[in-house]
Coordinates of C-alpha atoms and ligand atoms in Angstrom, one line a residue:
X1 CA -9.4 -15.6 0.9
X2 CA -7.6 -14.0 -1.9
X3 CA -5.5 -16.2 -4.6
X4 CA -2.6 -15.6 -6.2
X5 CA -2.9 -14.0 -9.6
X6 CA -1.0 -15.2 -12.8
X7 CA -0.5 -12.4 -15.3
X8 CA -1.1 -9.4 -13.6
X9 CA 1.0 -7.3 -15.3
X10 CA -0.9 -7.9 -18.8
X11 CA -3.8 -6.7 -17.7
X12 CA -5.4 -3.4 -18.4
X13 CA -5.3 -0.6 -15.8
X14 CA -9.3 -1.2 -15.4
X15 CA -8.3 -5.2 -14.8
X16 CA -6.2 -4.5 -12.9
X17 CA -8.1 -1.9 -10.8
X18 CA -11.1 -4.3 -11.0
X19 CA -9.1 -7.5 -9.8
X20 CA -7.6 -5.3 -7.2
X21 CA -11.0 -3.8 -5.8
X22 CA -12.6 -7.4 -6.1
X23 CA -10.2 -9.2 -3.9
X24 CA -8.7 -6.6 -1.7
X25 CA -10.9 -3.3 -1.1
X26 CA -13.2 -3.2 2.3
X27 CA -15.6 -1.0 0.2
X28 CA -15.0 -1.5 -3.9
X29 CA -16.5 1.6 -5.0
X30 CA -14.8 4.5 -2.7
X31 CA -11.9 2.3 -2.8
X32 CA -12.4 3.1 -7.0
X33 CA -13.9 6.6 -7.0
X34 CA -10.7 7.6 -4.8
X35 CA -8.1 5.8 -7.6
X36 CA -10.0 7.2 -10.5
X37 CA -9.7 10.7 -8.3
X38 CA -6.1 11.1 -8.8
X39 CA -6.2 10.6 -12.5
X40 CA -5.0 13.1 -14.9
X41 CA -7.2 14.7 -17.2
X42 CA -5.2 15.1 -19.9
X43 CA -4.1 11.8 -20.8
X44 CA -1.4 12.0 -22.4
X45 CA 0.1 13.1 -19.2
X46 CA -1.2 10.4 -17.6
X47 CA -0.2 8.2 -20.1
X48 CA 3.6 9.9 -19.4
X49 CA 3.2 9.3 -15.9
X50 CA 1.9 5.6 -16.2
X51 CA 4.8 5.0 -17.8
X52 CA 7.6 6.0 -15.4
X53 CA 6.8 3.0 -13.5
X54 CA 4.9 -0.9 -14.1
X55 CA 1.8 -1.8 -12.8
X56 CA 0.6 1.8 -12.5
X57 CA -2.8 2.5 -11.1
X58 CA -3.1 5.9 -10.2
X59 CA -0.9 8.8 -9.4
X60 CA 0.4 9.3 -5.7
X61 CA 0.6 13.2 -4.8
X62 CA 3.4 14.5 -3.4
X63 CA 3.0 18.8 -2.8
X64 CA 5.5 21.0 -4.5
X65 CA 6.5 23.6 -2.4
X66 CA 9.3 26.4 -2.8
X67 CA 11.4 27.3 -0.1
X68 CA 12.5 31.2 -1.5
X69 CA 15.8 33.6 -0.8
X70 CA 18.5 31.0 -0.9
X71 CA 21.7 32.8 -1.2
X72 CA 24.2 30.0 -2.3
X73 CA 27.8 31.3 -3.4
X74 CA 26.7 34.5 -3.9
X75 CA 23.3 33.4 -6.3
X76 CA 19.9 33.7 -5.2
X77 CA 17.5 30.2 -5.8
X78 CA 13.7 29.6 -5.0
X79 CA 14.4 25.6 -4.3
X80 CA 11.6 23.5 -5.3
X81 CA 11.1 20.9 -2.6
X82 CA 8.8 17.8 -2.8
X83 CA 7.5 16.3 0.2
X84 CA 4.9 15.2 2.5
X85 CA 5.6 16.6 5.7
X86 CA 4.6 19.9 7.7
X87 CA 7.0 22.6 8.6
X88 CA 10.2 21.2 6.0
X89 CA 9.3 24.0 3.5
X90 CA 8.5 26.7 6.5
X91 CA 12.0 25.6 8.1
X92 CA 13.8 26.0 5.0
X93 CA 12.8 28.9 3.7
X94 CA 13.3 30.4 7.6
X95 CA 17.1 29.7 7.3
X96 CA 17.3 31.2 4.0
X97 CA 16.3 34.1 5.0
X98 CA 18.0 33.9 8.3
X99 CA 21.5 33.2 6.5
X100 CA 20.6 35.4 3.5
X101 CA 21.5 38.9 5.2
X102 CA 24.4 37.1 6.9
X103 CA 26.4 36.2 3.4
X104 CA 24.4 33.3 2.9
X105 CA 25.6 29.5 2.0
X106 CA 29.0 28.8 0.3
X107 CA 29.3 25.8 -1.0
X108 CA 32.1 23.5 -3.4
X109 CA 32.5 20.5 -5.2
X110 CA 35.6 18.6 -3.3
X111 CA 35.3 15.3 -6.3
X112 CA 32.5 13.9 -8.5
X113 CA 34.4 10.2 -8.5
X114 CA 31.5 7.2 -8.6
X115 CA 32.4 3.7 -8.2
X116 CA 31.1 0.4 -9.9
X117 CA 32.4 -3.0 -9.1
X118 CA 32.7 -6.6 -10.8
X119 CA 32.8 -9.3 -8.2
X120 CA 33.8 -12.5 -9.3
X121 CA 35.0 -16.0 -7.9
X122 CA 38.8 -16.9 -8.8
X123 CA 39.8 -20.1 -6.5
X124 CA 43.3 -20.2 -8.1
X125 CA 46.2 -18.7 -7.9
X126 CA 46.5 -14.9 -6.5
X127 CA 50.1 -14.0 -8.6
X128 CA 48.5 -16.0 -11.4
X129 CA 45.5 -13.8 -10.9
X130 CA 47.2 -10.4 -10.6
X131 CA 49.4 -11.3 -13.9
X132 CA 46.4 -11.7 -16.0
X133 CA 44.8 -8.3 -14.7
X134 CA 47.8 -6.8 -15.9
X135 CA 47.7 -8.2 -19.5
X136 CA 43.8 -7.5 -19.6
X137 CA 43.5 -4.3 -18.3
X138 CA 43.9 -2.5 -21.1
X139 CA 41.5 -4.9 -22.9
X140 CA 38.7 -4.4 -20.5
X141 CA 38.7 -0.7 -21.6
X142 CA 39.6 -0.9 -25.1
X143 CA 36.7 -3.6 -25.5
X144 CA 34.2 -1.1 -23.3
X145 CA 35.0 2.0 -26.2
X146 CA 31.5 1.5 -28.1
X147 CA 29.9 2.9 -24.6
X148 CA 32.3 5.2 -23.0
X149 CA 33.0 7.2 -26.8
X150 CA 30.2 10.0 -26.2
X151 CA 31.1 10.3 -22.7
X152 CA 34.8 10.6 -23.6
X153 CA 34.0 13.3 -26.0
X154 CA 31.7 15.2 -23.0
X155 CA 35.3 14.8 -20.7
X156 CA 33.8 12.1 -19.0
X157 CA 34.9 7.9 -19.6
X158 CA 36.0 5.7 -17.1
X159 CA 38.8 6.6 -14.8
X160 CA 40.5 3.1 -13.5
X161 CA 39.9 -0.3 -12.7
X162 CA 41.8 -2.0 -10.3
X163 CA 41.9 -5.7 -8.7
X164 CA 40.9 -6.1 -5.5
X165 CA 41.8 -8.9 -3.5
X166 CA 38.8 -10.4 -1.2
X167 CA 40.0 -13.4 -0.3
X168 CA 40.7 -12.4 3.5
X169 CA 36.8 -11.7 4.2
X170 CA 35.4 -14.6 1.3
X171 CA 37.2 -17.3 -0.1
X172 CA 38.2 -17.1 -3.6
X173 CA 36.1 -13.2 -3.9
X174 CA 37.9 -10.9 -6.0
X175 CA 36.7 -7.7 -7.4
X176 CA 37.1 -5.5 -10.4
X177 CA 37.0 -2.1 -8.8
X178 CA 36.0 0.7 -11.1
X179 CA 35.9 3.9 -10.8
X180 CA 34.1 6.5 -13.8
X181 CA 33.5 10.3 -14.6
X182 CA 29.7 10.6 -15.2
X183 CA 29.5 14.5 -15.3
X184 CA 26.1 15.8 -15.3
X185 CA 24.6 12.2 -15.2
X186 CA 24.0 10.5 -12.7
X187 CA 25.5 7.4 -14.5
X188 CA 23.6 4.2 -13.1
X189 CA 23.1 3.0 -16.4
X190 CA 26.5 4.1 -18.0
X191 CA 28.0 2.5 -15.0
X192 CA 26.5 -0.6 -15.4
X193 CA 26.6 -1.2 -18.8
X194 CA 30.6 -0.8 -18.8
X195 CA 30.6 -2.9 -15.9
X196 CA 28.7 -5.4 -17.6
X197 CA 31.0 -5.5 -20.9
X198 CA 34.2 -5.6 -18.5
X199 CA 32.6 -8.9 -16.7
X200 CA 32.5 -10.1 -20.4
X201 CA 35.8 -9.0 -21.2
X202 CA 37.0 -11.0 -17.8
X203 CA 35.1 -14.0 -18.8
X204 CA 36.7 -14.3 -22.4
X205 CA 39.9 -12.8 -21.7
X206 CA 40.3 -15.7 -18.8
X207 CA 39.1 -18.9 -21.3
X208 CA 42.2 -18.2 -23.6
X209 CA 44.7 -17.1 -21.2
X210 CA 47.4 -19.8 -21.8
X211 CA 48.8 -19.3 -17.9
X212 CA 45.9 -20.3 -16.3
X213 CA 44.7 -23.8 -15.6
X214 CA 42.0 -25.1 -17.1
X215 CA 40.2 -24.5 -13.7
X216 CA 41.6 -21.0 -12.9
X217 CA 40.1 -19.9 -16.8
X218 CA 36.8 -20.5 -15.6
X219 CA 36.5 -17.4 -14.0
X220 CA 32.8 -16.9 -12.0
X221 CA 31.1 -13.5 -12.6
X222 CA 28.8 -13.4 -9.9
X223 CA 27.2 -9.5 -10.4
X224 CA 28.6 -6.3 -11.8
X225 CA 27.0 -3.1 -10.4
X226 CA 27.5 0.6 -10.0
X227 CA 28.2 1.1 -5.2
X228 CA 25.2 3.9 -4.3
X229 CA 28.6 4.3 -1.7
X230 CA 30.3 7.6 -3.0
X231 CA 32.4 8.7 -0.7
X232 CA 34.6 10.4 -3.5
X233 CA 31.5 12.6 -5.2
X234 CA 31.6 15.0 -2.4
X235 CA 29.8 18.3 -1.5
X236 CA 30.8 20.9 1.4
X237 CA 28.3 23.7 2.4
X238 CA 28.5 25.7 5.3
X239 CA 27.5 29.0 6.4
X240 CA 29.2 31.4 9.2
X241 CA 29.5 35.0 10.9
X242 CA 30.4 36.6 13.3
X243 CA 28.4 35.5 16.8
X244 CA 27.5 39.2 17.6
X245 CA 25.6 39.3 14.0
X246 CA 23.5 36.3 14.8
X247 CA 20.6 38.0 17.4
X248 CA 20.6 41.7 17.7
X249 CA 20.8 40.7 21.8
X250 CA 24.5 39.9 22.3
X251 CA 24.2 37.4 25.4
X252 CA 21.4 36.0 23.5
X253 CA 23.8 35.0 20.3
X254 CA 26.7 33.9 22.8
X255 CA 24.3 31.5 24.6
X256 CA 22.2 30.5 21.3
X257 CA 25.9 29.6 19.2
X258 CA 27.1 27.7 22.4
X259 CA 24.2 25.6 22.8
X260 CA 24.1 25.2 19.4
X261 CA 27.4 23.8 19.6
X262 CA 27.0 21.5 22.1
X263 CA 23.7 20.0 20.2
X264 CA 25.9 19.4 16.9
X265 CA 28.6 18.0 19.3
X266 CA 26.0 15.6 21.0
X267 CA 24.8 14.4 17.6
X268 CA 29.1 13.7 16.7
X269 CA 29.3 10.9 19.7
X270 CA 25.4 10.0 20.3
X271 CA 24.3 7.5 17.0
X272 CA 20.7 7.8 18.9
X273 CA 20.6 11.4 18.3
X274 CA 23.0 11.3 15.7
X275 CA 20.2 9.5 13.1
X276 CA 17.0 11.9 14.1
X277 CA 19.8 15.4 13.3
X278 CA 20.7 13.5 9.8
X279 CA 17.1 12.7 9.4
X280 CA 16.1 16.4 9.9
X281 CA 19.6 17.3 6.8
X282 CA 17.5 14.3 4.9
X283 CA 14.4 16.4 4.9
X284 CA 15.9 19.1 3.1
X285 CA 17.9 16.7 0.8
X286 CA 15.0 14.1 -0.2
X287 CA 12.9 16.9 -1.0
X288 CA 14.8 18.7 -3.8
X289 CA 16.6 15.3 -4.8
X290 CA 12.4 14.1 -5.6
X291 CA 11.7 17.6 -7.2
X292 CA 14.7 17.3 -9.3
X293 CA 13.8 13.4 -10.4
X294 CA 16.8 11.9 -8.4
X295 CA 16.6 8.7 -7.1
X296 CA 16.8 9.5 -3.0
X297 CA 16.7 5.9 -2.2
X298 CA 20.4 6.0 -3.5
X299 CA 21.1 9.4 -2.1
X300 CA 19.5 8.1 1.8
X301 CA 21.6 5.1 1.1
X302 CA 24.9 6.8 0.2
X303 CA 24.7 9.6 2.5
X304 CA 24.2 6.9 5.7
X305 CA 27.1 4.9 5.1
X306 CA 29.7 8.0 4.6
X307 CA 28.2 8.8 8.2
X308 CA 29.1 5.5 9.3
X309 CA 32.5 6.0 7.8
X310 CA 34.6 6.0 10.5
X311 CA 33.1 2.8 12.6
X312 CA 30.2 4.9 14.6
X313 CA 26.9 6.3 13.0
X314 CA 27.9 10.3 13.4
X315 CA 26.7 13.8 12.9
X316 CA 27.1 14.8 8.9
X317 CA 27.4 18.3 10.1
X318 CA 29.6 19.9 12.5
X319 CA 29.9 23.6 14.1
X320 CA 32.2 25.2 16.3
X321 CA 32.0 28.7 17.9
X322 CA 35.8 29.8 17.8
X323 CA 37.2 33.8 18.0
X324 CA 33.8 35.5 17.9
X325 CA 32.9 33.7 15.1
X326 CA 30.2 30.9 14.2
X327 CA 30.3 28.4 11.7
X328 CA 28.4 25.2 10.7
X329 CA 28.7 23.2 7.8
X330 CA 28.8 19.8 6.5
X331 CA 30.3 17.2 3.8
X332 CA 28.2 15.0 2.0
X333 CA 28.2 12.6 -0.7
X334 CA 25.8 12.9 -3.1
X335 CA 25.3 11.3 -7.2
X336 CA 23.1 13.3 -8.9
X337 CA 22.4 13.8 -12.2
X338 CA 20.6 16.6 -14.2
X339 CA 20.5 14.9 -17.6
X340 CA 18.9 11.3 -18.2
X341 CA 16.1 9.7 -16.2
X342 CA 13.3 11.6 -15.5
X343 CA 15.2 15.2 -16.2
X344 CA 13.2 15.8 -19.7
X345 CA 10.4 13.4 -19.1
X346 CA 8.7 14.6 -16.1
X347 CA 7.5 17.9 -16.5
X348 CA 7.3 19.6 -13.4
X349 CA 11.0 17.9 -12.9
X350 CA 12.0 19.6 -16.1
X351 CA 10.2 23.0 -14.5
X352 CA 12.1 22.7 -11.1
X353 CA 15.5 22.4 -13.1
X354 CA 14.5 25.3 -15.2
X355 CA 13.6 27.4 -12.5
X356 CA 16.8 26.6 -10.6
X357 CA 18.8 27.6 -13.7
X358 CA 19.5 24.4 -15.6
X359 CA 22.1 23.3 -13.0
X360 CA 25.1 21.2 -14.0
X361 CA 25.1 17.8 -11.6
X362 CA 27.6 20.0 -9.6
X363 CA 25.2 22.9 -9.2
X364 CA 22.6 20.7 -8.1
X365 CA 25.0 18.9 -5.5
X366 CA 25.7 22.6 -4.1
X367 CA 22.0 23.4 -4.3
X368 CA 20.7 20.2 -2.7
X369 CA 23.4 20.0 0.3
X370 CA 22.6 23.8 1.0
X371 CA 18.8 22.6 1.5
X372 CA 20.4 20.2 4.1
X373 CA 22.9 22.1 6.5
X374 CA 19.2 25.0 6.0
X375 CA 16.8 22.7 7.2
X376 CA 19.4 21.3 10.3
X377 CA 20.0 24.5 11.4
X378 CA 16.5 25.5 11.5
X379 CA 15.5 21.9 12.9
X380 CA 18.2 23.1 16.0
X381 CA 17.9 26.4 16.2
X382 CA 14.2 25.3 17.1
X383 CA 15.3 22.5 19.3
X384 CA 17.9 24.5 21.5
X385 CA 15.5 27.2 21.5
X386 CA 11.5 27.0 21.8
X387 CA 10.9 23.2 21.4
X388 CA 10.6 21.7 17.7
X389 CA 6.8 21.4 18.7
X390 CA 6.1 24.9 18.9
X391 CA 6.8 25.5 15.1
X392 CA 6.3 21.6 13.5
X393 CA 2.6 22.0 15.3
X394 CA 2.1 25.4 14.0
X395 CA 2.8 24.2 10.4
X396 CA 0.5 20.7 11.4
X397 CA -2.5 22.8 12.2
X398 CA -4.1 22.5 8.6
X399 CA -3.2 18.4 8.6
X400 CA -5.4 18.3 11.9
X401 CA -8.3 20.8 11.0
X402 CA -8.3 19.2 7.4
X403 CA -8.7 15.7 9.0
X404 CA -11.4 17.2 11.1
X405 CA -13.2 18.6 8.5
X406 CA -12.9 21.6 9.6
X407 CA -15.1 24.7 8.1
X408 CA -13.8 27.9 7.3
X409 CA -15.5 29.3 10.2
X410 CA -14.1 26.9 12.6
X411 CA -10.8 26.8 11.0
X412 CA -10.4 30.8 11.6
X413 CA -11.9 30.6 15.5
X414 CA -9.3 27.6 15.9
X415 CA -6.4 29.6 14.8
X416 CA -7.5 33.2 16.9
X417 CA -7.5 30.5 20.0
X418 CA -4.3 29.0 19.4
X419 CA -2.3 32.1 18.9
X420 CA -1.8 32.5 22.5
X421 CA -2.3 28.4 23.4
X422 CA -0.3 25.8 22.6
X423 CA -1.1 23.5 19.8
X424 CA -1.2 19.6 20.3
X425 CA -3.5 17.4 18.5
X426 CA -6.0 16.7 21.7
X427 CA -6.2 20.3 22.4
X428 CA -7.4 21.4 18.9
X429 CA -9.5 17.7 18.9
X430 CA -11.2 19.3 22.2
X431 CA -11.3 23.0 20.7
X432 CA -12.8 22.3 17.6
X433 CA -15.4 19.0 20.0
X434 CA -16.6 22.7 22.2
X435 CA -17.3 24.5 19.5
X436 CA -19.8 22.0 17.6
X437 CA -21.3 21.7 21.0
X438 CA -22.1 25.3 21.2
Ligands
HMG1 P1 8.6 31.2 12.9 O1 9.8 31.9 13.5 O2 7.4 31.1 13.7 O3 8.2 31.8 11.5 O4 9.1 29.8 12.5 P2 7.7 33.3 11.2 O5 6.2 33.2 11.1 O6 8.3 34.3 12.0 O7 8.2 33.4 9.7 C1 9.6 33.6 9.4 C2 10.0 32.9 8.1 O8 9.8 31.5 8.3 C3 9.0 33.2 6.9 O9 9.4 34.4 6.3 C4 9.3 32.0 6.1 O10 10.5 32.1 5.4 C5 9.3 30.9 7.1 P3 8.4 35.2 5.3 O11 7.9 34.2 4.3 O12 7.2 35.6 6.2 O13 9.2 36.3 4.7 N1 7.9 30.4 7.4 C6 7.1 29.9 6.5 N2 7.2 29.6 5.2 C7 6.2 29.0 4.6 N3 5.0 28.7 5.2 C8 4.8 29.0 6.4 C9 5.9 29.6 7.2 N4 6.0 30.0 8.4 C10 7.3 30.5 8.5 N5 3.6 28.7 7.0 C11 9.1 27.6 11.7 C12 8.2 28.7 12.2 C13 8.2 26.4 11.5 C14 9.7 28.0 10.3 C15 10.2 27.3 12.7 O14 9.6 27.0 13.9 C16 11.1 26.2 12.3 O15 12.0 26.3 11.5 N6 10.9 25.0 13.0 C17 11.7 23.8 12.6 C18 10.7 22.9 11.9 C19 11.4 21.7 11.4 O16 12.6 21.4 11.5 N7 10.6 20.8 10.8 C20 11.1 19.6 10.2 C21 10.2 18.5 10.7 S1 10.7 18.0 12.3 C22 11.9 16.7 11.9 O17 11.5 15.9 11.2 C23 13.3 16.8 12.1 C24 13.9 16.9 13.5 O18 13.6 15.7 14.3 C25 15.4 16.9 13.2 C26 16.2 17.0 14.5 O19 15.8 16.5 15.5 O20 17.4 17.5 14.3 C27 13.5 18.1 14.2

């Protein structure tokens, strides 16, 4: 049995690897060789790259790929997508190209608003309470000046605070609800540190208050933090054309845009489908928020709840098929930032921004949602069409030859045979079995 360890994090990475291996690997050296596999070379790289996080071992591989020939307001993008899985960077780049001779994606910036909040205990009295907000608000900023100056000068600062009144859900919980202007950060930190002073400006302001009783001036900070909920940063995208441009066959566009109505529709009352059609928009989305150095944990987070907004889990994109014409699009909150974090530290992050033309945070909000509503539609054009196997196994082919150790030989008879079969894992398994046989 294993024991707990005391001081971990001061080890070296060899300790570490070594204390690892010793008490948790079923065979110490692979276990080793395949750590020591994914190291860079060049280490100072890997010295960057140990960095970034605590802890650090090795280096986990995500592939880059480019999904090409994304019109998007009139501008053509290769959009550099990071991710695991088969068939997202084939999807993509298939409704570029399908949208691209059809006007392509238009997209806008409806706000960039983000939202930070103090929450604090106050068991005293509310007018008392909403008096003192008052007097202090001013305060709260004026004392929060050192940190919002460069922003200020950029056009950016801190929009308003307000006080919220809890009470009704938690007694005595109040909140200071703040609202900022981060521009082309994504503004966690900035957030936090004003939020931070104004908890400190609460704290102080409330000890000398003179209306207060001695009880109310204690007021109890419990956390200040920046909501991952951003409901006022939003992006539209859609794309649309006429339905007789869609196929060259006309009943085949007619039926195609109706069905492909009726899926969206399903996924607008459905929450069972609705999560598996915003997990297909996430594909696109994760992937260029991870090649971009975003943080997609806040993204997935955000994007959930503002499709929750209205009491069910819903659709984030919608379509309609009205007067001969199609259109599909979506809304979408999304924080990101194109300065800070890992934007100049990582350097294939710093490559993918480059080669998407140093976006503002608002170019990347249009560029990223545009990888969304591209991967749903090709995610339901295949569904309401062939299957989504058909395609997703025809991408998947490699993962299943590669895990077969496949040889070259094999891998070409394999893919001769299953141009006119159809691919599922047992039936290459069985394929591939025959042909060792022989
Ligand atoms: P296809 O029509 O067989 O493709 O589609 P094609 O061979 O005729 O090629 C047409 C274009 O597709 C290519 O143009 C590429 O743009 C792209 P070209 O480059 O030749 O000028 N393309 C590729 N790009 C890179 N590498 C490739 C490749 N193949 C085609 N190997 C395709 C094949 C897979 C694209 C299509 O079937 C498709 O879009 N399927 C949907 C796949 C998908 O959505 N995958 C996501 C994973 S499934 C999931 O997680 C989400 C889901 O559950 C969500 C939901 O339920 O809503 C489905």
């Amino acid at each position: 049995m294993t024991i707990p360890i005391n001081g971990f994090s001061k080890l070296t990475k060899e300790e570490k690897i070594s204390w690892l291996a010793d008490n948790y690997f079923s065979d110490i050296e692979t276990g080793i060789a395949t750590i020591k596999s994914y190291w860079n070379t060049d280490s100072k790289l890997q010295q960057l790259h140990d960095e970034f996080i605590e802890n650090t071992i090795t280096n986990f591989y995500l592939p880059l790929g480019i999904a090409p020939n994304f019109l998007i307001n009139n501008r053509l993008y290769s959009i550099p997508m990071a991710i695991e899985e088969s068939s997202v960077v084939a999807a993509a780049s298939n409704a570029a190209k399908f949208w691209l001779s059809r006007g392509g994606f238009h997209a806008e910036v409806i706000s960039t608003t983000k939202i930070g909040q103090v929450h604090f205990i106050f068991k005293g009295d509310n007018d008392k309470l909403k008096a003192f907000f008052k007097v202090t608000k001013s305060k709260l900023i004026q004392e929060a000046s050192e940190l919002t100056r460069n922003m200020e000068k950029r056009g950016g600062g801190i929009l308003d605070i307000s006080l919220r009144d809890k009470t009704a859900d938690m007694e005595g919980y109040y909140q200071l609800h703040c609202s900022f202007e981060t521009l082309d950060a994504m503004g966690a930190n900035f957030i936090n540190s004003c939020l931070e002073q104004f908890a400190t400006t609460l704290k102080k302001e409330a000890l000398s208050y003179a209306n207060f009783s001695e009880s109310e001036q204690r007021i109890e900070v419990i956390m200040s933090i920046l909501s991952n909920y951003v409901p006022e940063c939003l992006v539209k995208v859609g794309v649309e054309c006429p339905v007789e441009s869609l196929f060259s066959d006309p009943k085949q566009s007619e039926a195609f845009a109706e069905r492909f109505v009726t899926a969206v529709n399903i996924a607008a009352i459905e929450p069972y489908r609705a999560v598996t059609h915003n997990k297909g928009i996430m594909n696109g989305i994760d992937a260029v928020v991870v090649a971009t150095g975003n943080d997609f944990r806040a993204v997935e987070a955000g994007v959930h709840a503002y499709a929750a907004r209205n009491g069910n889990y819903a659709s984030l994109s919608h379509a309609s098929l009205e007067n001969g014409v199609f259109k599909f699009w979506m809304e979408l909150p999304l924080a990101l930032g194109t300065v800070g974090g890992l934007t100049k530290l990582h350097p294939l992050v710093k490559l993918n921004l480059d080669m998407l033309g140093n976006p503002t945070a608002k170019d990347l909000m249009m560029i990223v949602a545009t990888a969304g509503l591209a991967q749903n539609f090709a995610a339901l054009r295949s569904l309401t069409t062939t299957g989504i196997q058909e395609g997703h196994m025809k991408m998947h082919l490699g993962n299943i030859l590669s895990e077969l150790k496949a040889t070259s030989q094999e891998r070409d008879l394999v893919e001769v045979h299953f141009k006119n079969n159809t691919i599922s894992h047992s039936a290459v398994v069985d394929f591939v079995n025959e042909l060792r046989k022989n």
